[in-house]
């Protein structure tokens, strides 16, 4: 009996001695299982972001600050050529003043309004038409001369998209030729990868979604696999009405001009974005149709 008790006691002691090792092994296995679980969760989160077929840019205000650095400068140059004066000074529209004019129609209507605000008594619709027509020519010359810079981050996004095989397009209300000149600022190689859908492609301008619908049909892509980058509420509504997730990057004139909380993402500059962050927005679960709530 004593021998049996001794053997049993020895077995208990040995079991206790190895218990920490067994417990450690169990902890390791649990940790391993946990790591597998974490990897699985990460994979599930990242997997949807692998699908992005196209990025759509607006032109004015997104690719470049064309209103401030182009159209405003061109208008001032055209007025100077005509010899327009306020006192002894050349008539000019400053940055703030031009921003206020953007809410007023287009072209000569803006010029008439500017003259009214400055109480210029030599207003004439024919003169306004001539200046506006001349300013468009000057604008194109400024773009071709490289006087209007692209916004920081544009070329980086374009390069990443091209490398990843993501289709690129510009969807704009503007004149086709004007858009082509802005896109050309990217350089010949980049520009060759960018399709343009502008005024000649559509009957209805933004906030109507037509330009996006035309672009998606031409590129053969679905709205759920695209992202638009806009700078205005009209552009945001156009993209989301077409079913496309939209990132808003306000221009100097649209920052603070509207509520963009319905956008999937709002950034101060395109240099805050890369392809990965854009892809994530294409599959955002927070998508809402801003047109239905604005």
XYZ file of C-alpha atoms in Angstrom:
294
model
C 0.000 0.000 0.000
C 2.817 2.347 0.906
C 4.400 1.695 -2.500
C 1.133 2.420 -4.305
C 0.676 5.671 -2.382
C 4.250 6.674 -3.204
C 3.657 6.080 -6.934
C 0.412 8.051 -6.873
C 2.060 10.919 -5.029
C 4.883 10.990 -7.559
C 2.409 11.164 -10.419
C 0.593 14.085 -8.821
C 3.872 15.952 -8.267
C 4.917 15.352 -11.876
C 1.558 16.590 -13.143
C 1.877 19.770 -11.111
C 5.410 20.267 -12.325
C 4.305 20.142 -15.964
C 1.089 22.091 -15.424
C 2.650 25.533 -16.177
C 4.015 24.195 -19.453
C 0.634 22.807 -20.387
C -1.043 26.058 -19.392
C 1.541 27.987 -21.406
C 0.876 25.817 -24.395
C -2.819 26.458 -23.993
C -2.182 30.217 -23.787
C -0.007 30.088 -26.898
C -2.701 28.217 -28.759
C -5.287 30.770 -27.656
C -2.988 33.606 -28.724
C -2.405 31.947 -32.070
C -6.122 31.517 -32.479
C -6.602 35.177 -31.602
C -4.025 36.277 -34.173
C -5.759 34.205 -36.804
C -8.984 35.927 -35.895
C -7.383 39.374 -36.160
C -5.961 38.542 -39.567
C -9.360 37.376 -40.704
C -11.063 40.556 -39.513
C -8.449 42.750 -41.265
C -8.838 40.763 -44.453
C -12.582 41.214 -44.338
C -12.152 44.956 -43.879
C -9.590 45.398 -46.650
C -11.037 42.988 -49.191
C -13.828 45.277 -50.487
C -11.333 48.091 -51.112
C -9.625 46.030 -53.795
C -12.335 47.046 -56.270
C -12.052 50.467 -57.874
C -12.645 50.846 -61.576
C -12.646 54.610 -62.113
C -11.911 57.998 -60.581
C -13.811 61.009 -61.904
C -12.417 64.510 -61.385
C -14.265 67.772 -61.775
C -12.132 70.335 -63.600
C -12.513 73.930 -62.391
C -11.637 74.124 -58.716
C -10.518 70.480 -58.447
C -7.695 70.052 -60.951
C -6.747 73.718 -60.685
C -7.922 76.961 -59.124
C -8.994 78.098 -62.569
C -11.451 80.728 -61.389
C -9.007 82.596 -59.148
C -5.783 81.990 -61.077
C -7.222 81.913 -64.598
C -10.614 83.420 -65.397
C -10.197 86.319 -62.953
C -6.748 87.200 -64.299
C -7.984 86.891 -67.892
C -10.940 89.182 -67.195
C -8.670 91.826 -65.666
C -6.315 91.632 -68.645
C -9.204 91.954 -71.098
C -10.566 95.026 -69.277
C -7.101 96.571 -69.297
C -6.800 96.018 -73.050
C -10.047 97.951 -73.455
C -8.676 100.770 -71.332
C -11.292 100.513 -68.572
C -10.440 102.728 -65.612
C -11.733 103.547 -62.152
C -10.320 106.995 -61.523
C -6.678 106.764 -62.565
C -6.420 103.025 -61.879
C -7.000 100.074 -64.196
C -10.325 98.408 -63.463
C -9.692 95.096 -61.656
C -11.640 92.374 -59.896
C -9.844 91.262 -56.729
C -9.958 87.690 -55.390
C -12.776 88.298 -52.950
C -14.817 90.270 -55.449
C -14.537 87.567 -58.097
C -15.701 84.970 -55.597
C -18.869 87.004 -55.047
C -19.466 87.158 -58.810
C -19.401 83.374 -59.189
C -22.946 83.108 -57.867
C -24.164 85.283 -60.743
C -24.763 83.495 -64.028
C -21.766 83.301 -66.309
C -19.602 85.485 -68.515
C -20.901 88.912 -69.423
C -23.620 88.802 -66.726
C -20.904 88.689 -64.091
C -19.146 91.620 -65.689
C -22.331 93.703 -65.777
C -22.911 92.943 -62.106
C -19.328 93.943 -61.272
C -19.841 97.263 -63.041
C -23.081 97.844 -61.153
C -21.434 97.205 -57.797
C -18.693 99.668 -58.651
C -21.217 102.211 -59.948
C -19.433 102.408 -63.280
C -21.712 104.490 -65.502
C -20.299 103.391 -68.860
C -21.852 99.917 -68.812
C -22.685 98.489 -72.206
C -23.806 94.948 -73.071
C -21.818 94.984 -76.319
C -18.682 96.008 -74.456
C -19.310 93.311 -71.851
C -19.657 90.706 -74.613
C -16.415 91.789 -76.275
C -14.491 91.700 -72.988
C -15.912 88.312 -72.031
C -15.065 86.855 -75.461
C -11.538 88.235 -75.261
C -11.096 86.946 -71.690
C -11.801 83.384 -72.841
C -8.997 83.654 -75.390
C -6.629 85.053 -72.776
C -7.610 82.268 -70.357
C -6.669 79.615 -72.913
C -3.354 81.373 -73.517
C -2.637 81.388 -69.763
C -3.339 77.657 -69.511
C -1.210 76.785 -72.547
C 1.627 78.897 -71.148
C 1.485 76.945 -67.885
C 0.509 80.039 -65.900
C -2.248 78.185 -64.034
C -0.793 75.464 -61.785
C -2.500 72.180 -60.995
C -3.565 71.789 -57.392
C -1.006 69.909 -55.266
C -1.647 66.166 -55.245
C -3.324 65.872 -58.653
C -0.405 64.233 -60.445
C 0.294 61.903 -57.514
C -3.262 60.524 -57.579
C -3.177 60.212 -61.365
C 0.142 58.341 -61.279
C -1.115 55.880 -58.652
C -4.331 55.279 -60.575
C -2.500 54.642 -63.850
C -0.114 52.212 -62.134
C -3.071 50.335 -60.619
C -5.031 50.204 -63.879
C -7.805 52.465 -62.576
C -9.613 54.409 -65.296
C -9.532 58.208 -65.151
C -11.910 60.838 -66.465
C -12.780 64.485 -66.023
C -16.512 65.226 -65.776
C -17.193 68.925 -66.133
C -19.785 71.496 -67.183
C -17.022 73.507 -68.844
C -16.104 73.818 -72.504
C -14.316 70.742 -73.852
C -11.325 72.682 -75.176
C -10.824 74.483 -71.879
C -10.886 71.164 -70.004
C -8.459 69.607 -72.484
C -5.996 72.441 -71.879
C -6.177 72.004 -68.095
C -5.715 68.230 -68.384
C -2.705 68.844 -70.639
C -0.995 70.492 -67.661
C -0.523 66.969 -66.274
C 1.891 66.194 -69.076
C 1.351 64.274 -72.291
C 1.745 60.781 -70.804
C -0.670 61.328 -67.932
C -3.169 63.200 -70.096
C -3.304 60.279 -72.534
C -4.928 58.175 -69.793
C -7.648 60.732 -68.985
C -11.012 60.735 -70.777
C -12.914 64.016 -70.955
C -16.682 64.387 -70.636
C -17.647 68.053 -70.792
C -20.235 70.421 -72.277
C -20.364 68.767 -75.712
C -21.219 65.411 -74.097
C -24.291 66.576 -72.173
C -27.556 68.481 -72.407
C -27.964 69.036 -68.679
C -25.263 70.447 -66.418
C -24.548 69.598 -62.786
C -26.278 69.117 -60.382
C -27.948 66.915 -62.996
C -26.104 63.548 -62.991
C -26.019 63.255 -66.803
C -22.274 63.844 -67.216
C -21.522 61.008 -64.780
C -24.025 58.682 -66.383
C -22.497 59.357 -69.805
C -18.985 58.769 -68.446
C -19.866 55.480 -66.728
C -21.555 54.149 -69.846
C -18.580 55.101 -72.020
C -16.060 53.532 -69.625
C -18.181 50.465 -68.892
C -18.100 50.855 -65.119
C -20.655 50.582 -62.331
C -21.324 53.445 -59.895
C -20.464 51.305 -56.860
C -16.925 50.869 -58.213
C -16.220 54.553 -58.853
C -15.308 57.655 -56.869
C -15.850 61.277 -57.889
C -13.809 64.216 -56.626
C -15.732 67.491 -56.592
C -15.359 70.953 -55.075
C -18.965 72.159 -54.975
C -22.420 71.197 -53.752
C -23.698 70.982 -57.337
C -20.942 68.509 -58.188
C -21.508 66.504 -55.004
C -25.217 66.202 -55.748
C -24.544 65.207 -59.362
C -22.166 62.418 -58.366
C -24.303 61.008 -55.569
C -27.485 61.203 -57.628
C -25.636 59.022 -60.158
C -24.915 56.595 -57.294
C -21.209 57.451 -57.076
C -19.382 58.005 -53.803
C -17.971 61.519 -53.690
C -14.967 63.134 -52.044
C -15.230 66.906 -51.724
C -12.082 69.009 -51.934
C -13.334 72.596 -51.803
C -11.642 75.267 -53.886
C -10.710 78.672 -52.530
C -14.172 79.887 -53.524
C -16.301 76.918 -52.425
C -14.700 76.310 -49.011
C -17.343 77.208 -46.452
C -19.838 78.104 -49.168
C -22.049 75.048 -48.530
C -22.602 72.112 -46.203
C -20.750 69.080 -47.525
C -21.561 66.705 -44.663
C -23.244 64.267 -47.071
C -19.951 63.637 -48.853
C -18.142 60.393 -48.110
C -15.059 62.445 -47.273
C -14.111 66.135 -47.167
C -10.451 67.138 -47.485
C -8.716 70.494 -47.620
C -6.345 69.453 -50.396
C -5.823 66.594 -52.837
C -2.400 66.058 -51.287
C -4.257 64.537 -48.320
C -5.356 61.657 -50.566
C -3.760 58.570 -52.015
C -5.253 55.715 -54.018
C -5.914 53.610 -50.926
C -7.917 56.329 -49.179
C -9.907 56.926 -52.371
C -10.663 53.221 -52.741
C -12.047 53.114 -49.213
C -14.626 55.754 -50.094
C -15.922 53.722 -53.030
C -17.194 51.169 -50.524
C -18.198 53.544 -47.748
C -21.172 52.361 -45.722
C -22.033 55.993 -44.945
C -23.213 56.805 -48.470
C -26.262 59.056 -48.549
C -27.950 60.786 -51.443
C -27.324 64.437 -50.707
C -29.839 65.529 -53.299
C -32.573 63.986 -51.193
C -31.575 65.913 -48.125
C -30.461 69.285 -49.388
